[in-house]
mmCIF file of C-alpha atoms in Angstrom:
data_model
loop_
_atom_site.group_PDB
_atom_site.id
_atom_site.type_symbol
_atom_site.label_atom_id
_atom_site.label_comp_id
_atom_site.label_asym_id
_atom_site.label_seq_id
_atom_site.Cartn_x
_atom_site.Cartn_y
_atom_site.Cartn_z
ATOM 1 C CA MET M 4 -2.894 -2.924 26.044
ATOM 2 C CA LYS M 5 -6.300 -1.628 27.068
ATOM 3 C CA LEU M 6 -9.805 -1.264 25.708
ATOM 4 C CA MET M 7 -10.930 2.249 24.777
ATOM 5 C CA PHE M 8 -14.052 3.528 23.054
ATOM 6 C CA PRO M 9 -13.958 6.753 20.995
ATOM 7 C CA GLU M 10 -16.129 9.518 22.407
ATOM 8 C CA LEU M 11 -19.465 10.040 20.684
ATOM 9 C CA GLY M 12 -18.732 13.694 19.954
ATOM 10 C CA GLY M 13 -22.310 14.566 19.070
ATOM 11 C CA GLY M 14 -22.771 11.615 16.722
ATOM 12 C CA LYS M 15 -25.606 9.075 16.713
ATOM 13 C CA ALA M 16 -25.923 6.765 19.695
ATOM 14 C CA GLN M 17 -25.389 3.101 18.799
ATOM 15 C CA GLY M 18 -27.598 0.410 20.306
ATOM 16 C CA LEU M 19 -27.349 -3.354 20.591
ATOM 17 C CA ASN M 20 -29.191 -4.116 17.326
ATOM 18 C CA ASP M 21 -26.153 -3.902 15.068
ATOM 19 C CA ALA M 22 -27.469 -4.866 11.620
ATOM 20 C CA GLY M 23 -24.192 -6.502 10.604
ATOM 21 C CA VAL M 24 -24.066 -8.680 13.731
ATOM 22 C CA GLU M 25 -27.794 -9.460 13.820
ATOM 23 C CA ASN M 26 -27.557 -10.764 10.258
ATOM 24 C CA PHE M 27 -25.524 -13.728 11.582
ATOM 25 C CA GLN M 28 -27.530 -14.628 14.672
ATOM 26 C CA GLY M 29 -28.992 -18.121 14.735
ATOM 27 C CA ALA M 30 -26.819 -20.829 13.205
ATOM 28 C CA ILE M 31 -23.587 -19.147 14.285
ATOM 29 C CA ASP M 32 -21.344 -22.128 13.498
ATOM 30 C CA VAL M 33 -22.675 -22.264 9.943
ATOM 31 C CA TYR M 34 -22.007 -18.587 9.367
ATOM 32 C CA ILE M 35 -18.599 -18.433 11.009
ATOM 33 C CA SER M 36 -17.244 -21.475 9.145
ATOM 34 C CA ARG M 37 -18.562 -20.216 5.827
ATOM 35 C CA GLU M 38 -17.274 -16.662 6.183
ATOM 36 C CA CYS M 39 -13.864 -17.558 7.615
ATOM 37 C CA GLY M 40 -13.434 -20.380 5.109
ATOM 38 C CA GLN M 41 -14.227 -18.019 2.251
ATOM 39 C CA ASN M 42 -11.706 -15.429 3.477
ATOM 40 C CA SER M 43 -8.922 -18.009 3.767
ATOM 41 C CA GLY M 44 -9.760 -19.687 0.468
ATOM 42 C CA ASP M 45 -9.550 -16.341 -1.312
ATOM 43 C CA ALA M 46 -6.082 -15.479 0.053
ATOM 44 C CA PRO M 47 -3.661 -18.309 -0.845
ATOM 45 C CA ARG M 48 0.028 -17.433 -0.809
ATOM 46 C CA GLU M 49 1.792 -17.655 -4.158
ATOM 47 C CA GLY M 50 2.962 -21.203 -4.772
ATOM 48 C CA VAL M 51 0.584 -22.702 -2.169
ATOM 49 C CA ASN M 52 -1.882 -25.186 -3.646
ATOM 50 C CA THR M 53 -3.790 -26.020 -0.467
ATOM 51 C CA VAL M 54 -4.661 -23.626 2.367
ATOM 52 C CA ARG M 55 -5.671 -24.906 5.800
ATOM 53 C CA LEU M 56 -8.140 -23.578 8.328
ATOM 54 C CA ASP M 57 -8.116 -24.802 11.959
ATOM 55 C CA PHE M 58 -10.870 -24.384 14.557
ATOM 56 C CA ASP M 59 -9.946 -24.924 18.219
ATOM 57 C CA ARG M 60 -12.024 -24.337 21.321
ATOM 58 C CA ILE M 61 -9.864 -23.247 24.234
ATOM 59 C CA THR M 62 -10.352 -21.575 27.615
ATOM 60 C CA MET M 63 -8.501 -18.696 29.248
ATOM 61 C CA HIS M 64 -8.584 -16.991 32.622
ATOM 62 C CA PRO M 65 -9.883 -13.412 32.256
ATOM 63 C CA ASN M 66 -6.512 -12.078 33.409
ATOM 64 C CA GLU M 67 -4.929 -13.636 30.304
ATOM 65 C CA ILE M 68 -7.183 -11.679 27.942
ATOM 66 C CA PRO M 69 -5.917 -8.155 27.125
ATOM 67 C CA GLY M 70 -8.278 -5.336 28.077
ATOM 68 C CA PHE M 71 -10.673 -7.598 29.977
ATOM 69 C CA ASP M 72 -10.859 -5.307 33.028
ATOM 70 C CA GLN M 73 -11.966 -2.429 30.798
ATOM 71 C CA LEU M 74 -14.413 -4.761 29.039
ATOM 72 C CA ARG M 75 -16.088 -5.534 32.378
ATOM 73 C CA LEU M 76 -16.461 -1.810 33.060
ATOM 74 C CA ALA M 77 -17.892 -1.209 29.581
ATOM 75 C CA LEU M 78 -20.429 -4.013 30.047
ATOM 76 C CA LYS M 79 -21.575 -2.550 33.382
ATOM 77 C CA ALA M 80 -21.777 0.971 31.930
ATOM 78 C CA SER M 81 -23.807 -0.382 29.005
ATOM 79 C CA LEU M 82 -26.214 -2.116 31.386
ATOM 80 C CA GLU M 83 -26.644 1.177 33.247
ATOM 81 C CA LYS M 84 -27.251 3.144 30.041
ATOM 82 C CA TRP M 85 -29.728 0.860 28.277
ATOM 83 C CA LYS M 86 -32.925 -0.319 30.038
ATOM 84 C CA GLY M 87 -34.604 -2.288 27.259
ATOM 85 C CA LYS M 88 -35.453 -5.952 27.832
ATOM 86 C CA ASP M 89 -33.026 -7.282 25.222
ATOM 87 C CA GLU M 90 -30.182 -5.036 26.372
ATOM 88 C CA GLN M 91 -30.691 -5.893 30.027
ATOM 89 C CA LYS M 92 -30.699 -9.616 29.275
ATOM 90 C CA PHE M 93 -27.591 -9.461 27.062
ATOM 91 C CA PHE M 94 -25.464 -7.359 29.415
ATOM 92 C CA LYS M 95 -26.517 -9.128 32.614
ATOM 93 C CA GLU M 96 -25.532 -12.475 31.091
ATOM 94 C CA ALA M 97 -22.270 -11.029 29.766
ATOM 95 C CA ILE M 98 -21.369 -9.511 33.150
ATOM 96 C CA GLU M 99 -22.123 -12.794 34.915
ATOM 97 C CA LEU M 100 -19.921 -14.695 32.462
ATOM 98 C CA ALA M 101 -17.137 -12.105 32.811
ATOM 99 C CA GLU M 102 -16.907 -12.881 36.538
ATOM 100 C CA LYS M 103 -16.107 -16.550 35.963
ATOM 101 C CA ASP M 104 -12.575 -17.978 36.171
ATOM 102 C CA SER M 105 -12.727 -19.577 32.711
ATOM 103 C CA ILE M 106 -13.735 -17.939 29.433
ATOM 104 C CA SER M 107 -14.511 -20.065 26.366
ATOM 105 C CA ILE M 108 -12.735 -18.958 23.171
ATOM 106 C CA LEU M 109 -12.948 -20.163 19.589
ATOM 107 C CA LYS M 110 -9.569 -19.786 17.885
ATOM 108 C CA ILE M 111 -9.610 -19.797 14.083
ATOM 109 C CA SER M 112 -6.233 -20.037 12.338
ATOM 110 C CA ASP M 113 -5.357 -20.213 8.661
ATOM 111 C CA TYR M 114 -2.152 -21.434 7.013
ATOM 112 C CA GLY M 115 -0.824 -21.085 3.498
ATOM 113 C CA THR M 116 -2.351 -17.621 3.205
ATOM 114 C CA THR M 117 -0.833 -14.160 2.760
ATOM 115 C CA GLY M 118 -1.727 -12.674 6.130
ATOM 116 C CA LEU M 119 -3.359 -9.260 6.484
ATOM 117 C CA TRP M 120 -1.104 -6.639 4.919
ATOM 118 C CA GLY M 121 -1.397 -2.878 5.425
ATOM 119 C CA ASP M 122 -1.133 -0.576 8.449
ATOM 120 C CA ASP M 123 -3.870 1.020 10.570
ATOM 121 C CA LEU M 124 -4.378 3.955 8.189
ATOM 122 C CA ASP M 125 -4.056 2.087 4.877
ATOM 123 C CA ASP M 126 -7.687 1.965 3.793
ATOM 124 C CA ARG M 127 -6.750 -0.235 0.819
ATOM 125 C CA GLY M 128 -5.024 -2.868 2.936
ATOM 126 C CA ARG M 129 -6.402 -6.218 4.059
ATOM 127 C CA TRP M 130 -5.858 -5.361 7.758
ATOM 128 C CA PHE M 131 -7.929 -2.183 7.487
ATOM 129 C CA GLY M 132 -10.637 -3.974 5.491
ATOM 130 C CA LEU M 133 -11.121 -6.734 8.067
ATOM 131 C CA VAL M 134 -10.376 -5.045 11.392
ATOM 132 C CA LYS M 135 -10.857 -1.283 11.076
ATOM 133 C CA SER M 136 -13.955 -0.862 8.905
ATOM 134 C CA ASP M 137 -17.590 -1.912 8.431
ATOM 135 C CA GLY M 138 -19.222 -2.589 5.074
ATOM 136 C CA VAL M 139 -15.815 -2.383 3.381
ATOM 137 C CA SER M 140 -14.066 -5.171 1.487
ATOM 138 C CA ASN M 141 -10.555 -4.845 0.099
ATOM 139 C CA LYS M 142 -10.584 -8.161 -1.731
ATOM 140 C CA GLU M 143 -9.895 -8.493 -5.426
ATOM 141 C CA ASP M 144 -13.000 -8.363 -7.596
ATOM 142 C CA THR M 145 -12.790 -12.100 -8.324
ATOM 143 C CA ALA M 146 -12.977 -12.976 -4.616
ATOM 144 C CA GLY M 147 -16.136 -13.799 -2.695
ATOM 145 C CA GLY M 148 -17.664 -11.708 0.065
ATOM 146 C CA SER M 149 -17.078 -8.446 -1.742
ATOM 147 C CA PHE M 150 -19.520 -6.411 0.384
ATOM 148 C CA GLY M 151 -17.583 -6.619 3.668
ATOM 149 C CA ILE M 152 -20.572 -8.029 5.600
ATOM 150 C CA GLY M 153 -19.347 -11.502 6.560
ATOM 151 C CA LYS M 154 -16.642 -10.192 8.887
ATOM 152 C CA SER M 155 -19.425 -9.446 11.404
ATOM 153 C CA SER M 156 -20.090 -13.175 11.908
ATOM 154 C CA PRO M 157 -17.451 -13.723 14.659
ATOM 155 C CA TYR M 158 -19.093 -10.980 16.772
ATOM 156 C CA ALA M 159 -22.423 -12.801 16.597
ATOM 157 C CA ALA M 160 -20.637 -15.858 18.032
ATOM 158 C CA SER M 161 -19.216 -13.887 20.996
ATOM 159 C CA ARG M 162 -21.134 -13.375 24.240
ATOM 160 C CA PHE M 163 -19.122 -10.182 24.674
ATOM 161 C CA ARG M 164 -19.203 -9.174 20.997
ATOM 162 C CA THR M 165 -15.433 -9.024 21.290
ATOM 163 C CA VAL M 166 -12.950 -10.475 18.816
ATOM 164 C CA PHE M 167 -9.142 -10.406 18.568
ATOM 165 C CA TYR M 168 -7.199 -10.459 15.298
ATOM 166 C CA GLY M 169 -3.571 -11.442 14.876
ATOM 167 C CA THR M 170 -1.584 -11.751 11.682
ATOM 168 C CA ARG M 171 1.891 -12.318 10.294
ATOM 169 C CA THR M 172 2.536 -11.319 6.693
ATOM 170 C CA GLU M 173 4.955 -12.749 4.149
ATOM 171 C CA ASP M 174 7.582 -10.125 5.009
ATOM 172 C CA GLY M 175 7.445 -11.036 8.729
ATOM 173 C CA SER M 176 5.370 -8.050 9.853
ATOM 174 C CA VAL M 177 2.924 -8.740 12.698
ATOM 175 C CA ALA M 178 -0.217 -7.045 13.990
ATOM 176 C CA PHE M 179 -2.528 -7.752 16.923
ATOM 177 C CA GLN M 180 -5.672 -5.940 18.036
ATOM 178 C CA GLY M 181 -9.032 -6.555 19.701
ATOM 179 C CA VAL M 182 -12.382 -5.040 18.746
ATOM 180 C CA SER M 183 -15.518 -4.787 20.927
ATOM 181 C CA ARG M 184 -18.780 -3.978 19.166
ATOM 182 C CA LEU M 185 -21.036 -3.036 22.057
ATOM 183 C CA VAL M 186 -23.228 0.053 22.499
ATOM 184 C CA THR M 187 -22.967 3.743 23.335
ATOM 185 C CA HIS M 188 -22.281 4.125 27.068
ATOM 186 C CA LYS M 189 -20.556 6.500 29.495
ATOM 187 C CA ASN M 190 -16.800 6.097 29.864
ATOM 188 C CA PRO M 191 -15.012 6.539 33.236
ATOM 189 C CA ASN M 192 -14.881 10.305 32.551
ATOM 190 C CA GLY M 193 -18.663 10.498 32.163
ATOM 191 C CA LYS M 194 -18.507 11.052 28.391
ATOM 192 C CA LEU M 195 -20.762 9.181 25.983
ATOM 193 C CA THR M 196 -18.892 6.814 23.678
ATOM 194 C CA GLN M 197 -19.346 5.265 20.286
ATOM 195 C CA GLY M 198 -20.412 1.612 20.241
ATOM 196 C CA THR M 199 -17.158 0.133 18.893
ATOM 197 C CA GLY M 200 -13.985 0.124 20.965
ATOM 198 C CA TYR M 201 -10.450 -1.129 20.323
ATOM 199 C CA ILE M 202 -7.949 -3.062 22.394
ATOM 200 C CA GLY M 203 -4.427 -1.996 21.522
ATOM 201 C CA GLU M 204 -2.593 1.324 21.517
ATOM 202 C CA TYR M 205 -4.235 4.759 21.515
ATOM 203 C CA ASP M 206 -2.526 7.535 19.565
ATOM 204 C CA PRO M 207 -4.377 10.844 20.212
ATOM 205 C CA HIS M 208 -2.905 12.685 17.206
ATOM 206 C CA GLY M 209 -1.569 9.996 14.840
ATOM 207 C CA GLY M 210 -4.563 9.704 12.543
ATOM 208 C CA GLU M 211 -5.427 11.497 9.337
ATOM 209 C CA GLY M 212 -5.495 15.252 9.903
ATOM 210 C CA GLY M 213 -4.131 14.831 13.420
ATOM 211 C CA GLU M 214 -7.196 12.898 14.566
ATOM 212 C CA PRO M 215 -6.939 10.106 17.156
ATOM 213 C CA VAL M 216 -6.223 6.575 15.954
ATOM 214 C CA PHE M 217 -6.424 3.205 17.689
ATOM 215 C CA ARG M 218 -3.360 1.259 16.580
ATOM 216 C CA ALA M 219 -2.645 -2.449 16.508
ATOM 217 C CA ILE M 220 0.335 -3.835 18.414
ATOM 218 C CA ARG M 221 3.060 -4.351 15.805
ATOM 219 C CA ASN M 222 6.011 -5.345 17.990
ATOM 220 C CA ASN M 223 5.875 -9.113 18.481
ATOM 221 C CA ASP M 224 7.497 -8.868 21.924
ATOM 222 C CA GLU M 225 4.589 -6.696 23.118
ATOM 223 C CA ILE M 226 1.942 -9.208 22.035
ATOM 224 C CA PRO M 227 0.920 -11.616 24.844
ATOM 225 C CA VAL M 228 2.633 -14.971 24.267
ATOM 226 C CA ALA M 229 -0.664 -16.871 23.968
ATOM 227 C CA PHE M 230 -1.683 -14.602 21.078
ATOM 228 C CA GLN M 231 1.590 -14.506 19.143
ATOM 229 C CA ARG M 232 1.569 -15.731 15.564
ATOM 230 C CA HIS M 233 4.710 -17.542 14.357
ATOM 231 C CA GLU M 234 3.724 -18.519 10.799
ATOM 232 C CA THR M 235 2.415 -16.446 7.917
ATOM 233 C CA GLY M 236 -1.368 -16.222 8.102
ATOM 234 C CA THR M 237 -4.114 -14.950 10.382
ATOM 235 C CA ASP M 238 -5.668 -15.874 13.746
ATOM 236 C CA ILE M 239 -9.117 -14.856 14.978
ATOM 237 C CA TRP M 240 -10.136 -15.317 18.623
ATOM 238 C CA VAL M 241 -13.864 -15.200 19.419
ATOM 239 C CA ILE M 242 -14.036 -14.264 23.117
ATOM 240 C CA GLY M 243 -16.892 -15.857 25.053
ATOM 241 C CA TYR M 244 -17.742 -18.356 22.299
ATOM 242 C CA ARG M 245 -21.486 -18.958 22.376
ATOM 243 C CA SER M 246 -21.808 -22.445 20.880
ATOM 244 C CA GLY M 247 -22.502 -25.452 23.094
ATOM 245 C CA GLU M 248 -21.219 -29.021 23.137
ATOM 246 C CA GLU M 249 -22.413 -29.561 19.562
ATOM 247 C CA TRP M 250 -19.918 -27.027 18.196
ATOM 248 C CA ARG M 251 -17.713 -29.651 16.476
ATOM 249 C CA ASP M 252 -20.568 -31.363 14.651
ATOM 250 C CA ASN M 253 -22.106 -28.046 13.642
ATOM 251 C CA LEU M 254 -18.834 -26.764 12.204
ATOM 252 C CA ILE M 255 -17.991 -30.013 10.408
ATOM 253 C CA LYS M 256 -21.478 -30.277 8.898
ATOM 254 C CA SER M 257 -21.300 -26.680 7.674
ATOM 255 C CA ILE M 258 -17.801 -27.159 6.254
ATOM 256 C CA LEU M 259 -18.873 -30.261 4.347
ATOM 257 C CA SER M 260 -22.014 -28.551 3.037
ATOM 258 C CA ASN M 261 -20.293 -25.382 1.862
ATOM 259 C CA PHE M 262 -16.756 -26.423 0.954
ATOM 260 C CA TRP M 263 -16.956 -29.999 -0.295
ATOM 261 C CA PRO M 264 -16.077 -28.933 -3.906
ATOM 262 C CA ALA M 265 -12.956 -27.069 -2.714
ATOM 263 C CA ILE M 266 -11.959 -29.941 -0.413
ATOM 264 C CA HIS M 267 -12.508 -32.457 -3.227
ATOM 265 C CA ARG M 268 -10.261 -30.430 -5.534
ATOM 266 C CA GLY M 269 -7.609 -30.108 -2.821
ATOM 267 C CA THR M 270 -7.561 -26.300 -2.634
ATOM 268 C CA ILE M 271 -8.490 -26.174 1.070
ATOM 269 C CA LYS M 272 -8.533 -28.495 4.070
ATOM 270 C CA PHE M 273 -9.811 -28.054 7.612
ATOM 271 C CA ARG M 274 -9.275 -29.226 11.156
ATOM 272 C CA VAL M 275 -12.036 -28.966 13.761
ATOM 273 C CA GLY M 276 -10.627 -29.949 17.139
ATOM 274 C CA SER M 277 -9.032 -33.352 16.498
ATOM 275 C CA GLU M 278 -10.992 -34.050 13.282
ATOM 276 C CA ASN M 279 -9.151 -33.453 10.001
ATOM 277 C CA ILE M 280 -11.211 -32.781 6.863
ATOM 278 C CA SER M 281 -9.325 -33.226 3.603
ATOM 279 C CA GLN M 282 -9.508 -34.705 0.148
ATOM 280 C CA SER M 283 -8.473 -38.121 1.493
ATOM 281 C CA ASN M 284 -11.377 -38.573 3.936
ATOM 282 C CA LEU M 285 -14.034 -36.344 2.364
ATOM 283 C CA ALA M 286 -16.210 -39.204 1.085
ATOM 284 C CA ASP M 287 -16.185 -40.977 4.461
ATOM 285 C CA LEU M 288 -17.119 -37.813 6.365
ATOM 286 C CA ILE M 289 -19.919 -36.949 3.952
ATOM 287 C CA GLY M 290 -21.251 -40.464 4.486
ATOM 288 C CA LEU M 291 -21.468 -39.890 8.244
ATOM 289 C CA TYR M 292 -23.926 -37.004 7.816
ATOM 290 C CA ILE M 293 -26.327 -38.610 5.341
ATOM 291 C CA GLY M 294 -29.802 -38.298 6.834
ATOM 292 C CA GLU M 295 -28.968 -35.187 8.867
ATOM 293 C CA GLU M 296 -31.472 -32.341 8.518
ATOM 294 C CA ASP M 297 -30.585 -29.827 5.770
ATOM 295 C CA PHE M 298 -27.587 -31.892 4.637
ATOM 296 C CA GLU M 299 -27.480 -32.628 0.897
ATOM 297 C CA ALA M 300 -23.769 -32.616 0.041
ATOM 298 C CA HIS M 301 -23.835 -36.371 -0.620
ATOM 299 C CA HIS M 302 -26.305 -35.876 -3.475
ATOM 300 C CA TYR M 303 -24.063 -33.396 -5.278
ATOM 301 C CA TYR M 304 -20.820 -35.189 -4.436
ATOM 302 C CA LYS M 305 -22.008 -38.157 -6.487
ATOM 303 C CA ALA M 306 -21.749 -36.012 -9.630
ATOM 304 C CA VAL M 307 -17.968 -35.514 -9.432
ATOM 305 C CA LEU M 308 -17.426 -39.247 -9.839
ATOM 306 C CA ASN M 309 -18.265 -38.687 -13.525
ATOM 307 C CA GLN M 310 -16.235 -36.892 -16.169
ATOM 308 C CA PRO M 311 -17.131 -33.192 -16.582
ATOM 309 C CA ILE M 312 -18.643 -31.477 -19.583
ATOM 310 C CA LYS M 313 -16.278 -28.604 -20.448
ATOM 311 C CA LYS M 314 -17.559 -25.573 -22.379
ATOM 312 C CA THR M 315 -16.763 -21.922 -23.012
ATOM 313 C CA LEU M 316 -20.006 -20.052 -22.319
ATOM 314 C CA LYS M 317 -21.048 -16.664 -23.656
ATOM 315 C CA HIS M 318 -21.163 -14.770 -20.353
ATOM 316 C CA THR M 319 -19.137 -16.811 -17.857
ATOM 317 C CA GLY M 320 -16.402 -18.147 -20.149
ATOM 318 C CA SER M 321 -14.648 -21.419 -19.347
ATOM 319 C CA ALA M 322 -16.795 -23.689 -17.173
ATOM 320 C CA GLU M 323 -17.201 -27.310 -16.125
ATOM 321 C CA LEU M 324 -20.420 -29.199 -15.406
ATOM 322 C CA TYR M 325 -20.601 -32.554 -13.620
ATOM 323 C CA LEU M 326 -23.894 -34.484 -13.703
ATOM 324 C CA THR M 327 -25.299 -37.727 -12.334
ATOM 325 C CA THR M 328 -28.628 -39.565 -12.493
ATOM 326 C CA THR M 329 -27.617 -42.530 -10.378
ATOM 327 C CA THR M 330 -30.384 -42.594 -7.731
ATOM 328 C CA PRO M 331 -34.078 -41.592 -7.625
ATOM 329 C CA ASP M 332 -33.666 -39.362 -4.545
ATOM 330 C CA LEU M 333 -31.462 -36.752 -6.249
ATOM 331 C CA PRO M 334 -32.668 -33.139 -5.789
ATOM 332 C CA ARG M 335 -32.861 -32.075 -9.480
ATOM 333 C CA ALA M 336 -30.442 -29.235 -8.763
ATOM 334 C CA VAL M 337 -26.900 -28.106 -9.527
ATOM 335 C CA CYS M 338 -24.442 -26.858 -6.895
ATOM 336 C CA MET M 339 -22.991 -23.590 -8.246
ATOM 337 C CA VAL M 340 -19.434 -22.560 -7.326
ATOM 338 C CA ARG M 341 -16.731 -20.151 -8.399
ATOM 339 C CA SER M 342 -13.195 -21.366 -9.059
ATOM 340 C CA ALA M 343 -12.415 -21.130 -5.312
ATOM 341 C CA GLY M 344 -14.842 -24.020 -4.786
ATOM 342 C CA MET M 345 -17.214 -22.663 -2.115
ATOM 343 C CA ARG M 346 -20.905 -23.446 -2.644
ATOM 344 C CA ILE M 347 -22.801 -20.270 -3.565
ATOM 345 C CA TYR M 348 -26.293 -21.635 -4.137
ATOM 346 C CA ASP M 349 -28.165 -24.550 -5.714
ATOM 347 C CA PHE M 350 -29.697 -23.913 -9.139
ATOM 348 C CA MET M 351 -32.928 -25.764 -9.966
ATOM 349 C CA PRO M 352 -33.947 -25.904 -13.657
ATOM 350 C CA ARG M 353 -37.628 -25.210 -14.175
ATOM 351 C CA SER M 354 -38.510 -28.536 -15.760
ATOM 352 C CA CYS M 355 -36.697 -31.839 -15.593
ATOM 353 C CA ARG M 356 -38.498 -35.110 -14.911
ATOM 354 C CA VAL M 357 -35.341 -37.164 -14.407
ATOM 355 C CA PRO M 358 -33.871 -37.009 -10.878
ATOM 356 C CA PHE M 359 -30.329 -35.648 -11.142
ATOM 357 C CA SER M 360 -27.701 -33.584 -9.350
ATOM 358 C CA GLY M 361 -24.696 -31.663 -10.560
ATOM 359 C CA LEU M 362 -21.776 -29.380 -9.880
ATOM 360 C CA PHE M 363 -21.093 -26.263 -11.971
ATOM 361 C CA ILE M 364 -17.648 -24.642 -11.674
ATOM 362 C CA CYS M 365 -16.879 -21.292 -13.267
ATOM 363 C CA MET M 366 -13.180 -21.410 -14.146
ATOM 364 C CA ASP M 367 -12.880 -18.114 -16.058
ATOM 365 C CA LYS M 368 -11.471 -14.990 -14.360
ATOM 366 C CA ASP M 369 -14.043 -12.656 -15.889
ATOM 367 C CA GLY M 370 -16.783 -15.172 -15.159
ATOM 368 C CA ASN M 371 -15.748 -15.309 -11.522
ATOM 369 C CA LYS M 372 -15.836 -11.530 -11.380
ATOM 370 C CA LEU M 373 -19.396 -11.620 -12.714
#
């Protein structure tokens, strides 16, 4: 396996300010937990009631990471090509980190899901949608994240903007590939490249119309042991994970804020390091974060202790609404979710003098599509 970047071939040069990646800079743990949680929650295997998503921070020696020698060369070539202040800072820091003996990695693994089906040329498949395209989503129209933007979030969390994907589907098929979203630079042959390169196999004539194609590794024996997937589902490895010592708290806080309805209903559970987050301990964990800045899940969680109002609405069909007026500090808002249970936004009615909070769940298929 090695990292290769397609030649530019007269196309537009690509700089460091990738709009998709830049969109997720800042609170990287919030974005990565939300986007990965949404993807897993939308892909349960038939007969599975609860999917699971695990976050583990591990370290590897550079020699254990496929294509890392070529990545070092690409980083140095990018530093040589781009002289702007931001580019110089990013690539100098990345090169310095690449010389260390230990590289921090965030491994994200889901269970109870379908895996990413489809080959490298199947533009309708889940593998192509996640790994081989930008701005493309191959989810069903009732799933969240239908614009294909959220898959950029792991790159924002990588100091090398490099991510590996591994999957095993229900029929036992496997796939493994790395993607580096860097910048246009000169390759070892002196040719300008595109900004995105692939770690895997290069087939110079196997693509559509005899064009080159960068293929995933699909023989399990050829996948490095540390990256092999043995259960149905998907792994994502964020190489050079940017978050500091607070990574666990940041992820747990984000998970509780965005997925508490799904966790409460038992459709998804999480593990962050050694901390399990499930229906059984949800209330206790929410209690630990009361008073934290920008944390309001406890206000809305109070509503589900009451019986729901169930109605069939004109536009969204079957829906449930939970309400509470138990305390004076409630935010006068309703947490809005689809049937998958991920928080979309908080709706605030224009006028209501009584402090309250609520949870609205759209249960209808057509309503979820809307």
